[in-house]
Amino acid sequence: MTGKPVRITRQDGIALIEVDNPPVNALSQAVRAGLVDAANEMAVDPEIVGGVLHCGGRTFIAGADINEFGKPPMVPFLPDVIAAFESCGKPTVAAIHGTALGGGLEMALGCSWRVMAPTAQVGLPEVTLGIIPGAGGTQRLPRLIGIIAALEIIASGRRMKASEAVETGVADAVVDGDLVEGAVAFLRERIAAGEKPLPLSARAVPAEDAEAIENAANKIRARARGQLSPAKAVESVLNAAAMPFADAMAIERAAFLELLGTDQAKALRHVFFGERRVAKVPGQQDVVGHTVSRVGVVGAGTMGSGIAVAAVEAGFDVTVVETSEDAAARGRERIEGIFDGLVKRGRLGTDGKAERMARIAVEVGHEALGDADMVIEAVFEDMAVKKELVVALDRVVKPGTVIATNTSYLDINEIARVSAHPENICGMHFFSPANVMKLLEVVGGEATSDDTLLTALVVGRKMKKVAVVAGVCDGFIGNRIWAAWRRQAEFLLEDGALPQDIDAAITAFGFPMGPFAVYDLSGLDIAWAQRKRLAPTRDPRARYVGVPDTLCEAGRLGRKSGAGWYDYSSGKAAPDRIVTSLIEAARAEKGIAPRNFTAEEIQARMRATMVNEGAKILEEGIAMRTLDVDMVMIHGYGYPAWRGGPMFEADLVGLPSILAEVEEMCAAGGFGWKPAPLLVELATSGKSFTDWSKERG
Ligand code: 3HC
């Protein structure tokens, strides 16, 4: 880098405009100013016949500089930079490698053409940051590819690969070989052919069926579940066909600036940076970790197969071991089935499947794990079984091999104690299906070494997981919070709400599913086993709702048995009179007079439970920072990202009112339910969870 983030060189009349602003060429004020200078130079210099906009480093411009959001906007504004490119009077090509996202794609749309490296991607992910494109994306993209296609891209925030971009007309060509050379050749050809495309701002939106547009718009509005930005994006895209470009641009910019200041946008920025900070352990920047090239997986059940697929997708070679030839054959089939599903959905080619299957060996016996650099066990969730396995692995693995136990609840310290090398043992709690779910809790026990923990984090990140460090306790971060909420949801049942009322309130809050629908999906028997395990130590004074046990005893184990909290005989979840009767009988037996709960009361109860348990987890050191709790609840349990997670949202709502909700929740819970001391301390001293996290560095 020369010091200036934008520099111009020339090649026989073509201006090569290079942006070099590591790490991702974000459009900081200095970059915007440099780009305006470049546009002006192209405009005034008669020797320049055209320009190629390209980037140094790993990617084309990845968008506006998110660090500048929340600060007063600084000139030159991006829409003016793009307008300067469009009106410079010379044809231009954007040469895209890596990802052209948000303002990066908007910048490219201000060029006459776009060419892409075969691996490059484009997208307008602004809605995922709680905003809409604010530099013409909602106006230029529909003019290029039509309203319906633009709606889909903008409202989903998804990325498009180069092949699709060319197919849809977002890009004009894929360049194999040297991208900048290819872009220059492309431009010279166009100039020689006398082509002068109208700038997108001057083009009309292609005609499309009005009803089809309305349907596409309505689908997006219906899917938003409380998030503001998708509906705003729809409104703005529709303006492209309804009014002159300049008027629609003014509305787009106003909406962009308005959304930028909303709590939803603040929350989504917290999530964006949280996802990146989560795997960085404070104070451990110098820890190196082990090099991992082969991952061993013990057990080829649903979880083990998912882990094996995630590992091979991340580029590792994988050895899966089972106990018999039969089990190994079933495991291989299961793994192949996951890849077949990906092929069927167009996510993977048959060559890709073959390449991946060639990197997975499914063997019988632990001896096959002798060359693994890390072993992840996914055997039956039982302490004795896991301990026996760890002892067996000690005998076959190389010295220093990291052994990760995929447990949801069990005490990793107890498991590690049977090993000759407890420092090599940690937890890796995957969520099912392990090749799909983004969350991974990496659990450090009392003996786990820093190297081991970092190795697990790095492997998790390579698997594209949001890998969060957790300490040892029953349920770690996520399941512990979820268990507290599930108990409170059961209290709500006994006190007057029905499963369908609670689920409706929670989905209205923004969760994809309510707790009882989740219960049915994952199977009631898992929590039943957990309750039985804890029964001997449960204090008889604790409030206990027996309805879930009654359901399990009646064989109603959830979807898999055709009935649980709901009846599934029609193929869909239907509220069930039998369940209502069971709940009513339980209330009568305890002499509870049922009362009505509003959706707001149910939502407040849920949030209070999660915040209170989260605060306990923080003060006990089970989670390091509030962002760790938030990432777990968003990526593993469906807490709406646009609310930022329970701890972030608690700060926004204000801790004194959250404490009031918590006190009510604790009163409903009775014995054993108390506000977390940390919450009380912060609420009464006028501080926030964010302040607390900052003070701890
Ligand atoms: N602004 C500021 N910093 C950014 C940034 C951005 N747009 N995008 C990424 N970064 C930072 C990250 O925080 C990270 O910082 P760190 O090293 O200190 O943790 C660093 O750049 C590298 O990012 P990743 O770890 O995410 O790197 P990857 O290689 O995995 O991914 C990427 C690269 C695909 C570009 C990914 O970073 C990404 O998706 N970035 C965000 C893109 C985006 O949302 N753009 C739209 C912005 S809004 C906009 O443009 C508004 C416009 O319409 C006006």
Tab-separated table of N, CA and C and ligand atoms in Angstrom, residues 23-24 26-27 58-60 62-67 69 78 99 101-104 106 124-126 128-129 131-135 137 159 253 256 272-273 276-277 280 461, ligand 1:
chain	number	residue	atom	x	y	z
A	23	PRO	N	-8.586	-4.586	5.866
A	23	PRO	CA	-8.534	-5.948	5.325
A	23	PRO	C	-9.517	-6.230	4.188
A	24	VAL	N	-10.606	-5.415	4.066
A	24	VAL	CA	-11.636	-5.824	3.100
A	24	VAL	C	-12.021	-4.690	2.143
A	26	ALA	N	-13.061	-1.708	2.691
A	26	ALA	CA	-14.306	-1.008	3.029
A	26	ALA	C	-14.206	0.450	2.589
A	27	LEU	N	-15.383	1.032	2.309
A	27	LEU	CA	-15.440	2.380	1.740
A	27	LEU	C	-15.346	3.450	2.828
A	58	ARG	N	-7.542	-9.340	-0.557
A	58	ARG	CA	-8.319	-10.561	-0.723
A	58	ARG	C	-9.685	-10.375	-1.341
A	59	THR	N	-10.111	-9.113	-1.492
A	59	THR	CA	-11.483	-8.940	-1.978
A	59	THR	C	-11.699	-7.589	-2.650
A	60	PHE	N	-12.702	-7.549	-3.510
A	60	PHE	CA	-13.216	-6.270	-4.016
A	60	PHE	C	-13.821	-5.537	-2.810
A	62	ALA	N	-15.841	-4.512	0.126
A	62	ALA	CA	-16.839	-5.311	0.863
A	62	ALA	C	-17.950	-4.437	1.444
A	63	GLY	N	-18.023	-3.172	1.022
A	63	GLY	CA	-19.142	-2.341	1.450
A	63	GLY	C	-18.706	-1.114	2.200
A	64	ALA	N	-19.709	-0.416	2.714
A	64	ALA	CA	-19.432	0.758	3.536
A	64	ALA	C	-18.607	0.316	4.740
A	65	ASP	N	-17.921	1.264	5.361
A	65	ASP	CA	-17.141	0.936	6.558
A	65	ASP	C	-18.100	0.921	7.750
A	66	ILE	N	-18.365	-0.269	8.247
A	66	ILE	CA	-19.377	-0.409	9.304
A	66	ILE	C	-18.939	0.314	10.582
A	67	ASN	N	-17.617	0.497	10.739
A	67	ASN	CA	-17.141	1.243	11.916
A	67	ASN	C	-17.572	2.707	11.887
A	69	PHE	N	-20.550	3.677	10.917
A	69	PHE	CA	-21.981	3.771	11.225
A	69	PHE	C	-22.126	4.227	12.674
A	78	LEU	N	-21.389	8.319	-0.364
A	78	LEU	CA	-21.229	7.276	-1.391
A	78	LEU	C	-22.113	7.498	-2.631
A	99	THR	N	-15.423	-10.647	-2.717
A	99	THR	CA	-16.855	-10.335	-2.590
A	99	THR	C	-17.101	-8.849	-2.818
A	101	LEU	N	-19.759	-6.487	-1.935
A	101	LEU	CA	-20.952	-6.502	-1.092
A	101	LEU	C	-21.408	-5.084	-0.769
A	102	GLY	N	-22.717	-4.915	-0.606
A	102	GLY	CA	-23.272	-3.635	-0.194
A	102	GLY	C	-22.760	-2.516	-1.077
A	103	GLY	N	-22.161	-1.493	-0.429
A	103	GLY	CA	-21.626	-0.363	-1.175
A	103	GLY	C	-20.626	-0.783	-2.245
A	104	GLY	N	-20.006	-1.946	-2.084
A	104	GLY	CA	-19.066	-2.446	-3.091
A	104	GLY	C	-19.797	-2.789	-4.378
A	106	GLU	N	-22.768	-1.642	-5.094
A	106	GLU	CA	-23.371	-0.384	-5.571
A	106	GLU	C	-22.359	0.406	-6.399
A	124	LEU	N	-26.091	-7.730	-1.759
A	124	LEU	CA	-26.448	-6.514	-1.023
A	124	LEU	C	-26.944	-6.966	0.356
A	125	PRO	N	-26.012	-7.165	1.309
A	125	PRO	CA	-26.404	-7.757	2.594
A	125	PRO	C	-26.936	-6.732	3.609
A	126	GLU	N	-27.256	-5.509	3.165
A	126	GLU	CA	-27.614	-4.455	4.126
A	126	GLU	C	-28.742	-4.852	5.072
A	128	THR	N	-29.326	-7.470	6.477
A	128	THR	CA	-28.817	-8.262	7.600
A	128	THR	C	-28.105	-7.367	8.620
A	129	LEU	N	-27.903	-6.111	8.263
A	129	LEU	CA	-27.356	-5.132	9.215
A	129	LEU	C	-28.452	-4.172	9.684
A	131	ILE	N	-30.391	-2.339	7.858
A	131	ILE	CA	-30.539	-1.138	7.019
A	131	ILE	C	-30.944	-1.580	5.614
A	132	ILE	N	-30.995	-0.609	4.686
A	132	ILE	CA	-31.190	-0.988	3.285
A	132	ILE	C	-30.021	-0.398	2.497
A	133	PRO	N	-29.800	-0.866	1.265
A	133	PRO	CA	-28.732	-0.247	0.480
A	133	PRO	C	-28.968	1.262	0.433
A	134	GLY	N	-27.927	2.030	0.656
A	134	GLY	CA	-28.111	3.480	0.778
A	134	GLY	C	-27.371	4.268	-0.275
A	135	ALA	N	-26.894	3.586	-1.324
A	135	ALA	CA	-26.171	4.304	-2.378
A	135	ALA	C	-26.643	3.833	-3.746
A	137	GLY	N	-28.456	1.027	-4.535
A	137	GLY	CA	-28.654	-0.406	-4.775
A	137	GLY	C	-30.109	-0.751	-5.062
A	159	ARG	N	-25.702	-13.922	-1.062
A	159	ARG	CA	-24.658	-13.670	-2.051
A	159	ARG	C	-24.911	-14.489	-3.303
A	253	ARG	N	-32.137	7.103	0.428
A	253	ARG	CA	-31.116	7.626	1.342
A	253	ARG	C	-31.734	7.967	2.703
A	256	PHE	N	-32.378	4.796	4.525
A	256	PHE	CA	-31.091	4.228	4.963
A	256	PHE	C	-30.620	4.935	6.237
A	272	PHE	N	-22.872	-8.559	14.095
A	272	PHE	CA	-21.822	-8.651	13.071
A	272	PHE	C	-20.440	-8.700	13.730
A	273	PHE	N	-20.176	-7.741	14.617
A	273	PHE	CA	-18.848	-7.711	15.249
A	273	PHE	C	-18.720	-8.832	16.285
A	276	ARG	N	-17.533	-12.065	14.934
A	276	ARG	CA	-16.097	-12.078	14.625
A	276	ARG	C	-15.228	-12.058	15.884
A	277	ARG	N	-15.748	-11.435	16.941
A	277	ARG	CA	-14.940	-11.351	18.181
A	277	ARG	C	-15.036	-12.606	19.021
A	280	LYS	N	-12.204	-14.973	19.609
A	280	LYS	CA	-10.931	-14.400	20.085
A	280	LYS	C	-10.966	-14.374	21.603
A	461	ARG	N	-14.014	-22.715	13.761
A	461	ARG	CA	-14.135	-21.586	12.819
A	461	ARG	C	-13.975	-22.061	11.382
B	1	3HC	N1	-16.636	-2.460	7.514
B	1	3HC	C1	-15.712	-2.490	8.498
B	1	3HC	N2	-15.038	-3.591	8.851
B	1	3HC	C2	-15.322	-4.708	8.176
B	1	3HC	C3	-16.275	-4.744	7.142
B	1	3HC	C4	-16.955	-3.549	6.811
B	1	3HC	N3	-17.850	-3.496	5.831
B	1	3HC	N4	-16.338	-5.997	6.673
B	1	3HC	C5	-15.447	-6.724	7.374
B	1	3HC	N5	-14.823	-5.944	8.274
B	1	3HC	C6	-13.761	-6.332	9.199
B	1	3HC	C7	-14.217	-7.418	10.163
B	1	3HC	O1	-14.831	-6.860	11.303
B	1	3HC	C8	-12.922	-8.130	10.481
B	1	3HC	O2	-12.254	-7.347	11.441
B	1	3HC	P1	-11.290	-8.067	12.527
B	1	3HC	O3	-10.215	-8.752	11.742
B	1	3HC	O4	-10.826	-6.939	13.364
B	1	3HC	O5	-12.179	-9.032	13.254
B	1	3HC	C9	-12.135	-8.010	9.174
B	1	3HC	O6	-12.743	-6.947	8.442
B	1	3HC	C10	-12.181	-9.265	8.330
B	1	3HC	O7	-13.535	-9.656	8.185
B	1	3HC	P2	-13.969	-11.190	8.257
B	1	3HC	O8	-13.349	-11.841	9.430
B	1	3HC	O9	-15.441	-11.197	8.134
B	1	3HC	O10	-13.259	-11.728	6.950
B	1	3HC	P3	-13.760	-12.825	5.927
B	1	3HC	O11	-12.682	-12.959	4.935
B	1	3HC	O12	-14.245	-14.027	6.659
B	1	3HC	O13	-15.044	-12.212	5.201
B	1	3HC	C11	-16.329	-10.518	4.079
B	1	3HC	C12	-14.919	-11.095	4.370
B	1	3HC	C13	-17.136	-11.524	3.265
B	1	3HC	C14	-16.132	-9.263	3.287
B	1	3HC	C15	-17.043	-10.243	5.412
B	1	3HC	O14	-16.189	-9.486	6.235
B	1	3HC	C16	-18.330	-9.478	5.297
B	1	3HC	O15	-19.351	-10.037	4.994
B	1	3HC	N6	-18.281	-8.146	5.555
B	1	3HC	C17	-19.453	-7.322	5.632
B	1	3HC	C18	-19.997	-6.982	4.288
B	1	3HC	C19	-21.191	-6.081	4.406
B	1	3HC	O16	-22.094	-6.302	5.190
B	1	3HC	N7	-21.226	-5.039	3.575
B	1	3HC	C20	-22.300	-4.103	3.563
B	1	3HC	C21	-21.991	-2.965	4.460
B	1	3HC	S1	-23.332	-1.821	4.563
B	1	3HC	C22	-23.205	-0.882	3.168
B	1	3HC	O17	-22.387	-1.148	2.318
B	1	3HC	C23	-24.129	0.262	3.088
B	1	3HC	C24	-24.193	0.866	1.727
B	1	3HC	O18	-25.361	0.421	1.073
B	1	3HC	C25	-24.224	2.368	1.790
